[in-house]
PDB file of C-alpha atoms in Angstrom:
ATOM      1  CA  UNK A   1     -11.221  12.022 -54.214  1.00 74.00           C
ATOM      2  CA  UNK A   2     -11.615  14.188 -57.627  1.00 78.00           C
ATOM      3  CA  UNK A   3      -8.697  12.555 -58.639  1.00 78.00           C
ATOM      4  CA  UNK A   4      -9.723   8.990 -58.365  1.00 73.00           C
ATOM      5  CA  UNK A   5     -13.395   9.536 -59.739  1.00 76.00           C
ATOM      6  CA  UNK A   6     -11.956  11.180 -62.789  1.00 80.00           C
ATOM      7  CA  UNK A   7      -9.229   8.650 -62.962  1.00 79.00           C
ATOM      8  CA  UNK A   8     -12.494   5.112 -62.650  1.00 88.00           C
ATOM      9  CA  UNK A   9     -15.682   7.583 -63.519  1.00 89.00           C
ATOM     10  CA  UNK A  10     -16.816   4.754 -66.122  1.00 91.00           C
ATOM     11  CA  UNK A  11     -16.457   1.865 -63.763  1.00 92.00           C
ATOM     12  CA  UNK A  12     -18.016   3.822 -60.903  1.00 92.00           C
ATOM     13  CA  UNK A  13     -20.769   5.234 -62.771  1.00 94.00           C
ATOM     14  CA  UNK A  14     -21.143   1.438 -64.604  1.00 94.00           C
ATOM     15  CA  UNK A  15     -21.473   0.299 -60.526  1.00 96.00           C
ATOM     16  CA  UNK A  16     -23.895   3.190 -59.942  1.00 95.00           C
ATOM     17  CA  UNK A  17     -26.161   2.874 -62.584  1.00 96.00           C
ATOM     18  CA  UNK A  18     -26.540  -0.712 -62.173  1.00 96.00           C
ATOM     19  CA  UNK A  19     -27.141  -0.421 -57.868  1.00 96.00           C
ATOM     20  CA  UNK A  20     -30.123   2.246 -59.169  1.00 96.00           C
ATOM     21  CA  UNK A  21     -31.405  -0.516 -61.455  1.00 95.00           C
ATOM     22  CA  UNK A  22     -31.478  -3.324 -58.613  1.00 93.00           C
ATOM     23  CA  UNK A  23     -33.240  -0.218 -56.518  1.00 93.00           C
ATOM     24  CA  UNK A  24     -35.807   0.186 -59.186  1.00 92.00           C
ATOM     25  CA  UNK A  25     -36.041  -3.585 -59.412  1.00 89.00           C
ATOM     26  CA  UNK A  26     -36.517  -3.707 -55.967  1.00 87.00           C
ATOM     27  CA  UNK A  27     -39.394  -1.116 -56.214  1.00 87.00           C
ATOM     28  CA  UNK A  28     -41.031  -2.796 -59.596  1.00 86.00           C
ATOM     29  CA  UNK A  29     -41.871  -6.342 -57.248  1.00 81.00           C
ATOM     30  CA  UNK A  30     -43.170  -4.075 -54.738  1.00 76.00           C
ATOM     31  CA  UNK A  31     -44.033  -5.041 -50.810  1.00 72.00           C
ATOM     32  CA  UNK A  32     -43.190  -8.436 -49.278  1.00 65.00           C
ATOM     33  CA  UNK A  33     -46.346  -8.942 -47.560  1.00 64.00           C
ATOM     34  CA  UNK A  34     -45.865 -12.522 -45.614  1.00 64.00           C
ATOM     35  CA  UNK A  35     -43.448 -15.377 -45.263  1.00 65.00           C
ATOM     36  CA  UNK A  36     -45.024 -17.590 -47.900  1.00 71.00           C
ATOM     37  CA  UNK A  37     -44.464 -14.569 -50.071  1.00 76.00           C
ATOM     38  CA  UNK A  38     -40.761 -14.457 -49.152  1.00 75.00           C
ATOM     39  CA  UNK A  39     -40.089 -18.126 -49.290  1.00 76.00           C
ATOM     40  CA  UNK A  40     -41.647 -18.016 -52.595  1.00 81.00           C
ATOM     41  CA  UNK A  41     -39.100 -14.648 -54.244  1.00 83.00           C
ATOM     42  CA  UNK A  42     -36.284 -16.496 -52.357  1.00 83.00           C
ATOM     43  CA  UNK A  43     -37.136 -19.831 -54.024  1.00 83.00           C
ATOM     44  CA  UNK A  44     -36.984 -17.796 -57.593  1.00 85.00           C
ATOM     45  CA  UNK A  45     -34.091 -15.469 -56.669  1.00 86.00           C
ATOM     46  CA  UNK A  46     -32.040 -19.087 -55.713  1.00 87.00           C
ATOM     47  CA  UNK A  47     -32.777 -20.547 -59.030  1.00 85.00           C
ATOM     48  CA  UNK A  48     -31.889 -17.213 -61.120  1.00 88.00           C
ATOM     49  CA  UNK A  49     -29.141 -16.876 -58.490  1.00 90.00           C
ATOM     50  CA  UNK A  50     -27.346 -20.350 -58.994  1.00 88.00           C
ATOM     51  CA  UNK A  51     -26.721 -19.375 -62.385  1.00 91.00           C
ATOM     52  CA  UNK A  52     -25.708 -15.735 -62.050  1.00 92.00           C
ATOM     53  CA  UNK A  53     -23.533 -16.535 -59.535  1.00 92.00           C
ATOM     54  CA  UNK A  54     -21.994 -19.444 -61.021  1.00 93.00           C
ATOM     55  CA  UNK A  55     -21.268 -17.379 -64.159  1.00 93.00           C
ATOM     56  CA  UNK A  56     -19.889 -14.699 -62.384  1.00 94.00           C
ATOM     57  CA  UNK A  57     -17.747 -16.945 -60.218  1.00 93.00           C
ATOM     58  CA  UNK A  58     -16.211 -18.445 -63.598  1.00 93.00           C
ATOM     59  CA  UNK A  59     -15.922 -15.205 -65.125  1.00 93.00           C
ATOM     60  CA  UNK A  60     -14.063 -13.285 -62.319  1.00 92.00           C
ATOM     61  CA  UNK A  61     -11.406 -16.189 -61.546  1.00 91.00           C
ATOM     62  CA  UNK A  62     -11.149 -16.132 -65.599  1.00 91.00           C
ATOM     63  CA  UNK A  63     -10.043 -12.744 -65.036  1.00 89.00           C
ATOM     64  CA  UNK A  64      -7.433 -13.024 -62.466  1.00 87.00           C
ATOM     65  CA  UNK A  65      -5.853 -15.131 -64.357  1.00 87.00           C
ATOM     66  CA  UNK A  66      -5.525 -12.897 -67.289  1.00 85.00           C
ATOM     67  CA  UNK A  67      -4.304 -10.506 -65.416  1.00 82.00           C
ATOM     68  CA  UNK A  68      -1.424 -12.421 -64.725  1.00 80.00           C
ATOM     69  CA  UNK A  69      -0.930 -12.112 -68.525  1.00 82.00           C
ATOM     70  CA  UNK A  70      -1.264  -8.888 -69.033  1.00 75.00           C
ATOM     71  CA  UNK A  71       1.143  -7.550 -66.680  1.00 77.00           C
ATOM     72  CA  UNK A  72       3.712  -9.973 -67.695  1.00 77.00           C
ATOM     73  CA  UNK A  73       2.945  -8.822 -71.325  1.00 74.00           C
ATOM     74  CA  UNK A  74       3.238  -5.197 -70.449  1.00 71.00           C
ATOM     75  CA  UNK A  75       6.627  -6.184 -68.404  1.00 73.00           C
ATOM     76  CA  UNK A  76       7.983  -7.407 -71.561  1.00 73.00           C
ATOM     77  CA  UNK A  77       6.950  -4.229 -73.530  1.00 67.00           C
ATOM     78  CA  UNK A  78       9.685  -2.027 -74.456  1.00 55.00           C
ATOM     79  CA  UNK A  79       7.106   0.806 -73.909  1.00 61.00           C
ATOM     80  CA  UNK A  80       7.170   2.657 -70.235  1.00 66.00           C
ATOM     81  CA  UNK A  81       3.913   2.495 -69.128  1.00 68.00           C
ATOM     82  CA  UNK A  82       2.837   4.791 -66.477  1.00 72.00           C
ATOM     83  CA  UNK A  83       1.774   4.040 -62.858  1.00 77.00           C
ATOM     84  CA  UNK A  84      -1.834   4.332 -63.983  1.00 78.00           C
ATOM     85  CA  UNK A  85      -1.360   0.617 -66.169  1.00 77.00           C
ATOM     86  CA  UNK A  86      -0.187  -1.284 -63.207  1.00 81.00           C
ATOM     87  CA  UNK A  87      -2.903   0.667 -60.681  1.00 86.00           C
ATOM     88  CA  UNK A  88      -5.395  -0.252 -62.961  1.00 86.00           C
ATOM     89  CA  UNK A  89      -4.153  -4.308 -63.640  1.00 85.00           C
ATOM     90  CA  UNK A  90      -4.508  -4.226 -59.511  1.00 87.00           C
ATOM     91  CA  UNK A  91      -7.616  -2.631 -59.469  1.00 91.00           C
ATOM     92  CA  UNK A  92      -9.098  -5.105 -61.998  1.00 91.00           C
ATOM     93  CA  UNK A  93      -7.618  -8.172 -59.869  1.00 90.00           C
ATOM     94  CA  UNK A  94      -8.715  -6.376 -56.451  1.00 92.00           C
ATOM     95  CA  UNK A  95     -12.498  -5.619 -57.737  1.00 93.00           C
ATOM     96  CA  UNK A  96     -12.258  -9.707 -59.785  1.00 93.00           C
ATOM     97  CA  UNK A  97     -11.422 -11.309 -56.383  1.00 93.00           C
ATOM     98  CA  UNK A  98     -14.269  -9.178 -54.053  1.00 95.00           C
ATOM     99  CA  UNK A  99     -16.840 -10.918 -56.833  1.00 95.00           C
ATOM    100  CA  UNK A 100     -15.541 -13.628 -56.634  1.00 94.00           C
ATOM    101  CA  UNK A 101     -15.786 -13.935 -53.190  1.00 95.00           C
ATOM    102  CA  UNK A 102     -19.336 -12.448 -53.088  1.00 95.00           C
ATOM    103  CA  UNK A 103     -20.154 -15.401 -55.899  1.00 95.00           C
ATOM    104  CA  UNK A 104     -19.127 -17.921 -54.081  1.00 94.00           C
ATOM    105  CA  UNK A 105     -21.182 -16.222 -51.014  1.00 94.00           C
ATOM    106  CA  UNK A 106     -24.219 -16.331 -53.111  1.00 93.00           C
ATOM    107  CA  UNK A 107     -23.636 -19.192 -53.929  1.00 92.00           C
ATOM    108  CA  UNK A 108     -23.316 -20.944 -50.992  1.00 92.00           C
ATOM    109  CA  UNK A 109     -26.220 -18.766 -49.183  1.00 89.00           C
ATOM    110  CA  UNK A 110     -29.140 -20.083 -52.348  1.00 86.00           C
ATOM    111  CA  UNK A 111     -28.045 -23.699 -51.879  1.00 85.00           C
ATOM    112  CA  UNK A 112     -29.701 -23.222 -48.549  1.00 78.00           C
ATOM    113  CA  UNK A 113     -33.148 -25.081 -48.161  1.00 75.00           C
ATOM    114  CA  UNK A 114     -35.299 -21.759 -47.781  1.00 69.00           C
ATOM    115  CA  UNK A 115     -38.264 -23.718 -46.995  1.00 61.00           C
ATOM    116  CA  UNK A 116     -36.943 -25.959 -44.512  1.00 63.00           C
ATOM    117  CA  UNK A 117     -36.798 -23.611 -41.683  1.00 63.00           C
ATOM    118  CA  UNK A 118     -40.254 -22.856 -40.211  1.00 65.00           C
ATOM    119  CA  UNK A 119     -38.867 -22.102 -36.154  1.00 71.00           C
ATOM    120  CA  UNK A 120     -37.800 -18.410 -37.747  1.00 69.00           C
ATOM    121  CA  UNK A 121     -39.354 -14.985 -36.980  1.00 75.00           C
ATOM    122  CA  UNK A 122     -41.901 -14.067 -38.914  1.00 70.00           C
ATOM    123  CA  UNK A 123     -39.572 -11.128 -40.519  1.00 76.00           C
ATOM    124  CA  UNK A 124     -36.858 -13.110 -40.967  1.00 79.00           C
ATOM    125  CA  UNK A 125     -37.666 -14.595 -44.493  1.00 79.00           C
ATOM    126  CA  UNK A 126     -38.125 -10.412 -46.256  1.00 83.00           C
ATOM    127  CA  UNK A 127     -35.004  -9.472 -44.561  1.00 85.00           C
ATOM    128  CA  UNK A 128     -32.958 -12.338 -46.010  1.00 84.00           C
ATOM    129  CA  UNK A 129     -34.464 -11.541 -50.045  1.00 85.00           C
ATOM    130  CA  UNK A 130     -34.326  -7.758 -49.171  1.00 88.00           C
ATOM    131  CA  UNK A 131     -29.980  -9.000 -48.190  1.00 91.00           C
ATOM    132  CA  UNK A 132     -29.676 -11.532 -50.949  1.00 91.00           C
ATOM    133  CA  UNK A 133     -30.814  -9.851 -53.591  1.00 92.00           C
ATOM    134  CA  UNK A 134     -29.032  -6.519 -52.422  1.00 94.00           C
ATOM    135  CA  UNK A 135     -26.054  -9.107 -52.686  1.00 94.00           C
ATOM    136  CA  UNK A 136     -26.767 -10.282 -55.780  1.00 94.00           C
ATOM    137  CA  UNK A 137     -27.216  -6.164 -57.333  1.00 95.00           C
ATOM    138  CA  UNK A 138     -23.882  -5.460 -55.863  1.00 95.00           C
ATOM    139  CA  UNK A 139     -22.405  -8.639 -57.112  1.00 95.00           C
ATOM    140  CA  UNK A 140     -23.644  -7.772 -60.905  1.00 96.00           C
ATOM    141  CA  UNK A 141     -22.447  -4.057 -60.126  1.00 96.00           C
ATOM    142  CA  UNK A 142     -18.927  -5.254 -59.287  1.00 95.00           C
ATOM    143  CA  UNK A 143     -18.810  -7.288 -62.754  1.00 95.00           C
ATOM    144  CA  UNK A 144     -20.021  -4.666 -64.351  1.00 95.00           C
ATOM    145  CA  UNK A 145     -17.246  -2.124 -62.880  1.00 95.00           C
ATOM    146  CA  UNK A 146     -14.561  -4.764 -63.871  1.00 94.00           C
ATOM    147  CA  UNK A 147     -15.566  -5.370 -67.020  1.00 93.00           C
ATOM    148  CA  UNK A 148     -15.358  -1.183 -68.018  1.00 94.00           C
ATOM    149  CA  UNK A 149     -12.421  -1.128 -66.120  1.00 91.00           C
ATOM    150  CA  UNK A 150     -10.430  -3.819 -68.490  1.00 90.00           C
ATOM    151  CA  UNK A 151     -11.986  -1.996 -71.094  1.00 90.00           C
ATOM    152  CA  UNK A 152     -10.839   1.352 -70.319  1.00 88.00           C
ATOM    153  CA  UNK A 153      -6.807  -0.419 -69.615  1.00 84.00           C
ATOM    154  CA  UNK A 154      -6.695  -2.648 -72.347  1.00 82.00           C
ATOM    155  CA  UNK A 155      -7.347   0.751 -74.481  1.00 84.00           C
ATOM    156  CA  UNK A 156      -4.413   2.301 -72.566  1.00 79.00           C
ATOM    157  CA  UNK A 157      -2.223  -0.842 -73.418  1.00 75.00           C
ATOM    158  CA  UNK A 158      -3.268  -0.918 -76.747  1.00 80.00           C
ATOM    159  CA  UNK A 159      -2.887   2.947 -77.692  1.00 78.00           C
ATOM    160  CA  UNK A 160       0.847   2.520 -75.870  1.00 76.00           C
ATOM    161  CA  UNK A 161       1.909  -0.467 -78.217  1.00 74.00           C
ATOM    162  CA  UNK A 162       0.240   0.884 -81.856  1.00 77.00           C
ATOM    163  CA  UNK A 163       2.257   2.158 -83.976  1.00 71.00           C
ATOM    164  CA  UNK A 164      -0.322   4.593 -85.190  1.00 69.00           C
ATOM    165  CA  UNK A 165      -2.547   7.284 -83.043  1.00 63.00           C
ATOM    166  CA  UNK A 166      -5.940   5.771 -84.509  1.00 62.00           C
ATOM    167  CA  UNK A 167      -6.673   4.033 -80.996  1.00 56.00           C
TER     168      UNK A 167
END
């Protein structure tokens, strides 16, 4: 377990640090107190939402797709690059296809007519924003984590293929 944290501790602490900002979020827009409250945070969280998750959809197939690239451009390398390149190529596609998937979750869960649906429990309505947005903070979080991860390989690729050391 040391291994791995020292191995991803930027993309993990990226992921942490942005989970504690949803929490504070969370805390900042205070107590749902009724369902016309809810329907009301759930009607703005879908519209923000839409967008966020639409862009993050794009962004993470974007992604997979590139790396494709890169491991066929590291293939072709005549450098050896070590386990860690290809763990962290997977990594990148593995943590690009969970948002992805929790995108297109998002996505699918705001086009939902929040209003519409007045038969529910009276709770109902704060537990789905309290889930959605927890969604949505995890879904940013997992960008977030990808996006220090390529960082943090494409600096190992690049340092393995200069000719200088002034990576």
């Amino acid at each position: 377990m040391k291994r791995v944290f020292r191995s991803y501790r930027w993309p993990i602490l990226t992921f942490v640090i942005i989970v504690l900002l949803g929490v504070v979020g969370r805390q900042a827009i205070g107590t749902v107190y009724g369902t016309a409250e809810a329907v009301d945070l759930l009607n703005a969280l879908s519209r923000a939402g839409l967008y966020l998750g639409s862009a993050i959809a794009t962004a993470s197939a974007t992604t997979i797709a590139l790396m494709l690239t890169l491991i066929g451009m590291i293939r072709r390398l005549d450098e050896d690059f070590d386990r860690l390149a290809y763990r962290n190529v997977a990594l990148v596609a593995r943590l690009s296809t969970m948002t992805l998937l929790t995108a297109l979750l998002l996505l699918m869960a705001f086009t939902l007519p929040i209003g519409q649906f007045d038969d529910l429990p009276s709770g109902w309505f704060e537990t789905l924003y309290d889930g959605l947005y927890a969604a949505s903070v995890c879904m940013v979080g997992l960008a977030g984590s990808t996006v220090v991860l390529i960082y943090t390989t494409l600096v190992t690729v690049i340092a393995k293929i200069t000719p200088s050391d002034s990576v």
